[in-house]
Amino acid sequence: MNGTLVPWDEATIHVGAHVVHYGSAVFEGIRCYTTPEGPAIFRLDAHMERLFNSAKVYWMELPWSPEQLNEAILETIQANRLQSCYIRPVAYRGFGQLGVNPLDCPVEVAILVWEWGKYLGAEALEQGVDVCVSSWNRLAPNTLPAMAKAAANYMNSQLIKVDAVKGGFVEGIALDSQGFVSEGSGENLFVVSKGRLITPPLVSSVLPGITRDTVITLAGRLGVPVDEKAIPREMLYLADELFFTGTAAEVTPIRSVDRRTVGAGRRGPITESLQKAFFDVIEGRIGDEHGWLTPVPATTAVAGS
Ligand code: PPE
């Protein structure tokens, strides 16, 4: 936290911090997986680039470089002796003064690491999940920028998620302000139709997901064509297969939408082959041809711990 390792219980901020009142934070969600060569972080550079992009949108100047934050992430994992974990770097406006203008509030940075299991339930990766289309839309263009992974965006995500859960669904899919399919509360979405993958374009108010990008790359390797284009709601019901992607959700099949069965009502063959390719890469079972894995060096002594 702000350059030093601190015990979990002492990682606190002042209640007057700007972020508490105005949601002024940008963050990342990254995973570290166990591989045959030891723990490795998946696509660290891409996540760090997105963190700095999010900060740029909000005039937040981070007091550390991407390289320094990468080092800090490695050190935090080592200090916690974790083999696999979720990593949450967050840059937020601390206490300076209250009032909307953030510019006089310091930008602070913390990195949390913890073990995080399956995001949408243990069975989800194999069985698929039951979801609904939310009555809430995703962020309209020129309101809250969807390309920035900002804390405030997740107030919208919370509305989507809670409505879904209270309605007996695992997750909600939001439409964009035009009524086209956007994304889940914390996941991007892919439709499989007639052997092709279709995913909403960035203009449909989606986060430029790193798992989304990974799946597009892996689909290319498997010879599955990918289109980024607007998706009408009913295509969700008529799809052969449907799945979510995200760091937390990984590649999770969707078996029903609004109580209509999707395809055969279970994980489909294209989803399964992409899922396998994904886990083979992230768990280091096949060559890392894109340089996506950052090994976490084993260490016995950690500076500052
Ligand atoms: N859309 C949203 C809105 C989103 O929050 C995420 C990640 C994605 C798409 C997928 O992006 P990527 O992880 O780069 O593939 N959501 C993160 C936070 C979830 C949470 O509950 O917190 C995540 O998956 O880590």
CSV table of C-alpha atoms and ligand atoms in Angstrom, one decimal:
chain,number,residue,atom,x,y,z
A,1,MET,CA,0.0,0.0,0.0
A,2,ASN,CA,1.6,3.2,-1.2
A,3,GLY,CA,5.0,1.5,-1.5
A,4,THR,CA,5.1,-0.7,1.6
A,5,LEU,CA,3.8,-4.1,2.6
A,6,VAL,CA,1.3,-3.7,5.3
A,7,PRO,CA,-0.8,-6.3,7.3
A,8,TRP,CA,-4.3,-6.8,5.9
A,9,ASP,CA,-6.0,-5.3,8.9
A,10,GLU,CA,-3.9,-2.1,8.7
A,11,ALA,CA,-4.6,-1.5,5.0
A,12,THR,CA,-7.1,1.3,5.7
A,13,ILE,CA,-8.0,4.8,4.4
A,14,HIS,CA,-9.6,7.9,5.8
A,15,VAL,CA,-13.4,8.1,5.5
A,16,GLY,CA,-12.9,11.6,4.0
A,17,ALA,CA,-10.9,10.1,1.1
A,18,HIS,CA,-12.3,11.4,-2.2
A,19,VAL,CA,-12.9,7.9,-3.4
A,20,VAL,CA,-15.4,7.1,-0.7
A,21,HIS,CA,-17.6,10.0,-1.7
A,22,TYR,CA,-17.2,10.2,-5.4
A,23,GLY,CA,-16.1,6.7,-6.5
A,24,SER,CA,-12.8,8.0,-7.8
A,25,ALA,CA,-10.8,4.9,-8.3
A,26,VAL,CA,-9.5,2.8,-11.2
A,27,PHE,CA,-8.5,-0.8,-10.8
A,28,GLU,CA,-7.5,-4.1,-12.3
A,29,GLY,CA,-8.4,-7.7,-11.7
A,30,ILE,CA,-5.6,-10.1,-12.6
A,31,ARG,CA,-5.0,-13.8,-11.9
A,32,CYS,CA,-1.9,-15.8,-11.0
A,33,TYR,CA,-2.0,-19.5,-11.8
A,34,THR,CA,0.0,-22.5,-10.8
A,35,THR,CA,2.0,-23.8,-13.7
A,36,PRO,CA,4.5,-26.7,-13.9
A,37,GLU,CA,7.3,-24.0,-13.5
A,38,GLY,CA,5.7,-22.4,-10.5
A,39,PRO,CA,3.2,-19.5,-10.2
A,40,ALA,CA,2.8,-17.2,-13.2
A,41,ILE,CA,0.7,-14.1,-13.7
A,42,PHE,CA,-1.5,-14.0,-16.8
A,43,ARG,CA,-1.1,-11.0,-19.1
A,44,LEU,CA,0.3,-8.7,-16.5
A,45,ASP,CA,1.5,-6.2,-19.1
A,46,ALA,CA,-2.0,-5.9,-20.7
A,47,HIS,CA,-3.6,-5.3,-17.3
A,48,MET,CA,-1.1,-2.7,-16.4
A,49,GLU,CA,-1.6,-0.9,-19.7
A,50,ARG,CA,-5.3,-0.9,-19.1
A,51,LEU,CA,-4.8,0.5,-15.5
A,52,PHE,CA,-2.8,3.4,-16.8
A,53,ASN,CA,-5.3,4.0,-19.6
A,54,SER,CA,-8.1,4.1,-17.1
A,55,ALA,CA,-6.1,6.5,-15.0
A,56,LYS,CA,-5.4,8.7,-18.0
A,57,VAL,CA,-9.1,9.2,-18.7
A,58,TYR,CA,-9.6,10.5,-15.2
A,59,TRP,CA,-6.5,12.7,-14.9
A,60,MET,CA,-5.0,10.5,-12.3
A,61,GLU,CA,-1.3,10.6,-12.3
A,62,LEU,CA,0.0,7.4,-10.7
A,63,PRO,CA,3.1,8.0,-8.5
A,64,TRP,CA,4.6,4.7,-9.7
A,65,SER,CA,5.6,3.4,-13.2
A,66,PRO,CA,4.1,0.3,-14.7
A,67,GLU,CA,7.4,-1.5,-14.1
A,68,GLN,CA,7.4,-0.5,-10.4
A,69,LEU,CA,3.8,-1.7,-10.0
A,70,ASN,CA,4.7,-5.0,-11.8
A,71,GLU,CA,7.5,-5.5,-9.3
A,72,ALA,CA,5.2,-4.6,-6.4
A,73,ILE,CA,2.7,-7.2,-7.5
A,74,LEU,CA,5.4,-9.9,-7.6
A,75,GLU,CA,6.6,-8.9,-4.2
A,76,THR,CA,3.1,-8.9,-2.7
A,77,ILE,CA,2.5,-12.4,-4.0
A,78,GLN,CA,5.8,-13.6,-2.7
A,79,ALA,CA,5.2,-12.1,0.7
A,80,ASN,CA,1.9,-13.9,0.9
A,81,ARG,CA,3.4,-17.2,-0.2
A,82,LEU,CA,0.6,-17.8,-2.7
A,83,GLN,CA,0.8,-20.3,-5.5
A,84,SER,CA,-2.3,-19.0,-7.3
A,85,CYS,CA,-4.3,-16.0,-6.5
A,86,TYR,CA,-6.4,-13.0,-7.7
A,87,ILE,CA,-4.6,-9.7,-7.8
A,88,ARG,CA,-6.4,-6.4,-7.4
A,89,PRO,CA,-4.3,-3.2,-8.0
A,90,VAL,CA,-6.4,-0.1,-7.2
A,91,ALA,CA,-5.4,3.5,-7.7
A,92,TYR,CA,-7.7,5.9,-5.8
A,93,ARG,CA,-8.0,9.5,-4.7
A,94,GLY,CA,-7.2,9.8,-1.1
A,95,PHE,CA,-7.9,12.5,1.4
A,96,GLY,CA,-7.2,16.1,0.3
A,97,GLN,CA,-10.4,18.0,0.3
A,98,LEU,CA,-14.0,17.3,-0.2
A,99,GLY,CA,-15.9,18.6,-3.2
A,100,VAL,CA,-16.1,17.1,-6.7
A,101,ASN,CA,-12.9,18.5,-8.1
A,102,PRO,CA,-10.4,15.7,-7.5
A,103,LEU,CA,-7.2,17.4,-8.6
A,104,ASP,CA,-6.0,18.4,-5.1
A,105,CYS,CA,-6.5,14.9,-3.7
A,106,PRO,CA,-3.5,12.6,-3.8
A,107,VAL,CA,-3.5,9.5,-6.0
A,108,GLU,CA,-2.7,6.5,-3.9
A,109,VAL,CA,-2.1,2.9,-5.0
A,110,ALA,CA,-2.7,-0.4,-3.2
A,111,ILE,CA,-2.4,-4.0,-4.3
A,112,LEU,CA,-4.5,-6.7,-2.7
A,113,VAL,CA,-3.9,-10.4,-3.3
A,114,TRP,CA,-6.1,-13.3,-2.2
A,115,GLU,CA,-7.2,-16.8,-3.2
A,116,TRP,CA,-10.4,-16.5,-5.2
A,117,GLY,CA,-12.1,-19.7,-6.4
A,118,LYS,CA,-14.7,-20.0,-9.2
A,119,TYR,CA,-16.5,-16.7,-9.7
A,120,LEU,CA,-19.8,-18.0,-10.9
A,121,GLY,CA,-19.9,-21.2,-8.8
A,122,ALA,CA,-17.9,-24.4,-8.8
A,123,GLU,CA,-20.1,-26.2,-11.3
A,124,ALA,CA,-20.4,-23.3,-13.7
A,125,LEU,CA,-17.4,-24.0,-15.9
A,126,GLU,CA,-18.8,-27.4,-16.9
A,127,GLN,CA,-22.6,-27.1,-16.4
A,128,GLY,CA,-23.0,-23.5,-17.5
A,129,VAL,CA,-25.0,-20.8,-15.8
A,130,ASP,CA,-28.6,-19.5,-15.9
A,131,VAL,CA,-28.8,-15.8,-16.6
A,132,CYS,CA,-31.3,-13.1,-17.5
A,133,VAL,CA,-31.2,-9.9,-19.5
A,134,SER,CA,-31.2,-7.0,-17.0
A,135,SER,CA,-33.8,-4.3,-17.0
A,136,TRP,CA,-30.8,-2.0,-16.4
A,137,ASN,CA,-28.8,-0.8,-19.4
A,138,ARG,CA,-25.0,-0.5,-19.5
A,139,LEU,CA,-23.4,2.9,-19.4
A,140,ALA,CA,-24.6,5.2,-22.2
A,141,PRO,CA,-21.9,6.7,-24.4
A,142,ASN,CA,-20.5,9.9,-23.2
A,143,THR,CA,-21.7,9.3,-19.6
A,144,LEU,CA,-19.3,7.0,-17.8
A,145,PRO,CA,-16.6,5.8,-20.2
A,146,ALA,CA,-16.8,2.0,-20.5
A,147,MET,CA,-13.2,1.6,-21.7
A,148,ALA,CA,-12.0,2.8,-18.3
A,149,LYS,CA,-12.2,0.2,-15.5
A,150,ALA,CA,-13.3,2.7,-12.9
A,151,ALA,CA,-14.9,1.9,-9.6
A,152,ALA,CA,-17.9,4.1,-10.3
A,153,ASN,CA,-18.9,1.9,-13.3
A,154,TYR,CA,-19.5,-0.9,-10.8
A,155,MET,CA,-22.5,0.8,-9.3
A,156,ASN,CA,-24.2,0.0,-12.6
A,157,SER,CA,-22.8,-3.5,-12.4
A,158,GLN,CA,-24.2,-3.9,-8.9
A,159,LEU,CA,-27.7,-3.0,-10.1
A,160,ILE,CA,-27.4,-5.6,-12.8
A,161,LYS,CA,-26.0,-8.3,-10.5
A,162,VAL,CA,-28.4,-7.8,-7.6
A,163,ASP,CA,-31.5,-7.8,-9.8
A,164,ALA,CA,-30.3,-11.0,-11.4
A,165,VAL,CA,-29.5,-12.8,-8.1
A,166,LYS,CA,-32.8,-11.7,-6.5
A,167,GLY,CA,-34.5,-13.1,-9.6
A,168,GLY,CA,-32.9,-16.5,-9.1
A,169,PHE,CA,-30.3,-16.1,-11.8
A,170,VAL,CA,-26.5,-16.3,-11.5
A,171,GLU,CA,-25.7,-13.3,-13.6
A,172,GLY,CA,-27.4,-10.5,-15.6
A,173,ILE,CA,-26.6,-9.4,-19.2
A,174,ALA,CA,-27.0,-5.7,-19.8
A,175,LEU,CA,-28.0,-4.1,-23.1
A,176,ASP,CA,-26.4,-0.9,-24.3
A,177,SER,CA,-28.4,2.3,-24.5
A,178,GLN,CA,-29.5,1.4,-28.0
A,179,GLY,CA,-30.9,-1.9,-26.9
A,180,PHE,CA,-28.1,-4.1,-28.3
A,181,VAL,CA,-26.3,-6.7,-26.2
A,182,SER,CA,-23.4,-5.2,-24.1
A,183,GLU,CA,-21.9,-7.4,-21.4
A,184,GLY,CA,-22.4,-9.1,-18.0
A,185,SER,CA,-22.0,-7.2,-14.7
A,186,GLY,CA,-18.4,-8.4,-14.7
A,187,GLU,CA,-17.8,-10.3,-17.9
A,188,ASN,CA,-17.7,-9.9,-21.6
A,189,LEU,CA,-19.9,-12.1,-23.7
A,190,PHE,CA,-19.6,-14.3,-26.8
A,191,VAL,CA,-22.3,-15.8,-29.0
A,192,VAL,CA,-21.5,-18.9,-31.1
A,193,SER,CA,-23.7,-19.1,-34.2
A,194,LYS,CA,-23.2,-21.4,-37.1
A,195,GLY,CA,-19.5,-22.1,-36.3
A,196,ARG,CA,-18.6,-18.4,-35.8
A,197,LEU,CA,-18.0,-16.3,-32.7
A,198,ILE,CA,-19.7,-13.0,-32.4
A,199,THR,CA,-18.9,-10.5,-29.6
A,200,PRO,CA,-20.2,-6.9,-29.1
A,201,PRO,CA,-17.9,-4.2,-30.3
A,202,LEU,CA,-16.4,-1.5,-28.1
A,203,VAL,CA,-19.2,1.0,-29.1
A,204,SER,CA,-21.7,-1.3,-27.3
A,205,SER,CA,-20.2,0.0,-24.0
A,206,VAL,CA,-18.1,-3.0,-23.2
A,207,LEU,CA,-14.9,-3.1,-21.1
A,208,PRO,CA,-12.1,-4.1,-23.5
A,209,GLY,CA,-11.6,-7.4,-21.7
A,210,ILE,CA,-8.2,-9.0,-21.7
A,211,THR,CA,-9.9,-12.5,-21.6
A,212,ARG,CA,-12.0,-11.3,-24.5
A,213,ASP,CA,-8.8,-10.5,-26.4
A,214,THR,CA,-7.3,-13.8,-25.4
A,215,VAL,CA,-10.3,-15.8,-26.6
A,216,ILE,CA,-10.3,-13.9,-29.9
A,217,THR,CA,-6.6,-14.8,-30.3
A,218,LEU,CA,-7.2,-18.5,-29.4
A,219,ALA,CA,-10.2,-18.7,-31.8
A,220,GLY,CA,-7.9,-17.6,-34.5
A,221,ARG,CA,-5.5,-20.4,-33.7
A,222,LEU,CA,-8.4,-22.9,-33.7
A,223,GLY,CA,-9.6,-21.6,-37.0
A,224,VAL,CA,-12.9,-20.2,-35.6
A,225,PRO,CA,-13.9,-16.9,-37.3
A,226,VAL,CA,-14.7,-14.0,-35.0
A,227,ASP,CA,-17.0,-11.0,-35.7
A,228,GLU,CA,-17.2,-7.9,-33.5
A,229,LYS,CA,-20.7,-6.6,-34.3
A,230,ALA,CA,-23.9,-5.4,-32.7
A,231,ILE,CA,-26.0,-8.3,-31.3
A,232,PRO,CA,-29.8,-8.0,-31.0
A,233,ARG,CA,-31.2,-9.4,-27.7
A,234,GLU,CA,-33.1,-12.3,-29.4
A,235,MET,CA,-29.8,-13.6,-30.8
A,236,LEU,CA,-29.0,-14.7,-27.2
A,237,TYR,CA,-32.0,-17.0,-27.3
A,238,LEU,CA,-31.2,-18.3,-30.8
A,239,ALA,CA,-27.5,-18.9,-30.3
A,240,ASP,CA,-26.0,-22.3,-30.6
A,241,GLU,CA,-23.7,-21.6,-27.7
A,242,LEU,CA,-23.1,-18.6,-25.4
A,243,PHE,CA,-20.3,-17.9,-22.9
A,244,PHE,CA,-18.9,-15.3,-20.6
A,245,THR,CA,-15.2,-14.3,-20.4
A,246,GLY,CA,-13.4,-12.5,-17.7
A,247,THR,CA,-10.4,-12.7,-15.4
A,248,ALA,CA,-12.7,-13.8,-12.5
A,249,ALA,CA,-15.2,-15.8,-14.6
A,250,GLU,CA,-12.5,-17.2,-17.0
A,251,VAL,CA,-14.5,-18.9,-19.8
A,252,THR,CA,-18.0,-19.7,-18.4
A,253,PRO,CA,-20.7,-21.3,-20.5
A,254,ILE,CA,-24.3,-19.9,-20.3
A,255,ARG,CA,-27.0,-22.6,-20.5
A,256,SER,CA,-30.1,-20.4,-20.4
A,257,VAL,CA,-31.1,-16.8,-20.9
A,258,ASP,CA,-34.5,-15.5,-19.6
A,259,ARG,CA,-35.4,-19.1,-18.9
A,260,ARG,CA,-35.0,-20.0,-22.6
A,261,THR,CA,-32.5,-22.9,-23.1
A,262,VAL,CA,-29.5,-21.9,-25.1
A,263,GLY,CA,-28.5,-24.6,-27.7
A,264,ALA,CA,-28.4,-28.0,-26.0
A,265,GLY,CA,-28.6,-26.5,-22.6
A,266,ARG,CA,-25.1,-27.4,-21.7
A,267,ARG,CA,-21.5,-26.4,-22.6
A,268,GLY,CA,-21.2,-26.6,-26.4
A,269,PRO,CA,-18.3,-28.0,-28.4
A,270,ILE,CA,-16.8,-24.7,-29.5
A,271,THR,CA,-17.0,-23.3,-25.9
A,272,GLU,CA,-15.3,-26.4,-24.7
A,273,SER,CA,-12.5,-26.3,-27.1
A,274,LEU,CA,-11.9,-22.6,-26.4
A,275,GLN,CA,-12.0,-23.3,-22.7
A,276,LYS,CA,-9.5,-26.1,-23.0
A,277,ALA,CA,-7.2,-23.9,-25.1
A,278,PHE,CA,-7.5,-21.1,-22.5
A,279,PHE,CA,-6.7,-23.3,-19.5
A,280,ASP,CA,-3.8,-25.0,-21.4
A,281,VAL,CA,-2.3,-21.6,-21.9
A,282,ILE,CA,-2.9,-20.1,-18.5
A,283,GLU,CA,-1.8,-23.2,-16.6
A,284,GLY,CA,1.3,-23.5,-18.7
A,285,ARG,CA,0.5,-26.8,-20.3
A,286,ILE,CA,1.4,-25.5,-23.8
A,287,GLY,CA,4.1,-23.1,-25.0
A,288,ASP,CA,3.6,-19.5,-24.1
A,289,GLU,CA,4.0,-18.3,-27.7
A,290,HIS,CA,2.6,-14.8,-27.0
A,291,GLY,CA,4.6,-14.1,-23.8
A,292,TRP,CA,1.5,-14.0,-21.7
A,293,LEU,CA,2.9,-15.5,-18.6
A,294,THR,CA,5.1,-13.6,-16.0
A,295,PRO,CA,6.7,-16.1,-13.6
A,296,VAL,CA,6.7,-15.3,-9.9
A,297,PRO,CA,10.2,-16.1,-8.8
A,298,ALA,CA,10.5,-18.4,-5.8
A,299,THR,CA,12.0,-16.6,-2.8
A,300,THR,CA,12.7,-17.4,0.8
A,301,ALA,CA,13.5,-13.9,2.0
A,302,VAL,CA,11.2,-11.0,0.9
A,303,ALA,CA,12.5,-7.4,1.5
A,304,GLY,CA,10.3,-5.5,3.9
A,305,SER,CA,8.2,-8.4,5.1
B,1,PPE,N1,-16.7,-6.5,-18.3
B,1,PPE,C1,-16.7,-6.0,-17.1
B,1,PPE,C2,-17.8,-5.1,-16.7
B,1,PPE,C3,-15.8,-6.5,-16.1
B,1,PPE,O1,-15.9,-6.1,-14.9
B,1,PPE,C4,-14.8,-7.4,-16.5
B,1,PPE,C5,-13.8,-8.0,-15.5
B,1,PPE,C6,-14.8,-7.9,-17.8
B,1,PPE,C7,-15.7,-7.3,-18.7
B,1,PPE,C8,-13.8,-8.8,-18.4
B,1,PPE,O2,-12.5,-8.2,-18.4
B,1,PPE,P1,-11.1,-9.0,-18.3
B,1,PPE,O3,-11.1,-9.5,-16.9
B,1,PPE,O4,-10.1,-8.1,-18.7
B,1,PPE,O5,-11.2,-10.2,-19.2
B,1,PPE,N2,-14.3,-8.1,-14.2
B,1,PPE,C9,-13.4,-8.2,-13.1
B,1,PPE,C10,-13.9,-7.9,-11.8
B,1,PPE,C11,-15.0,-8.8,-11.2
B,1,PPE,C12,-15.4,-8.4,-9.8
B,1,PPE,O6,-16.4,-9.0,-9.4
B,1,PPE,O7,-14.7,-7.7,-9.2
B,1,PPE,C13,-12.6,-9.5,-13.2
B,1,PPE,O8,-13.1,-10.4,-13.9
B,1,PPE,O9,-11.6,-9.6,-12.6
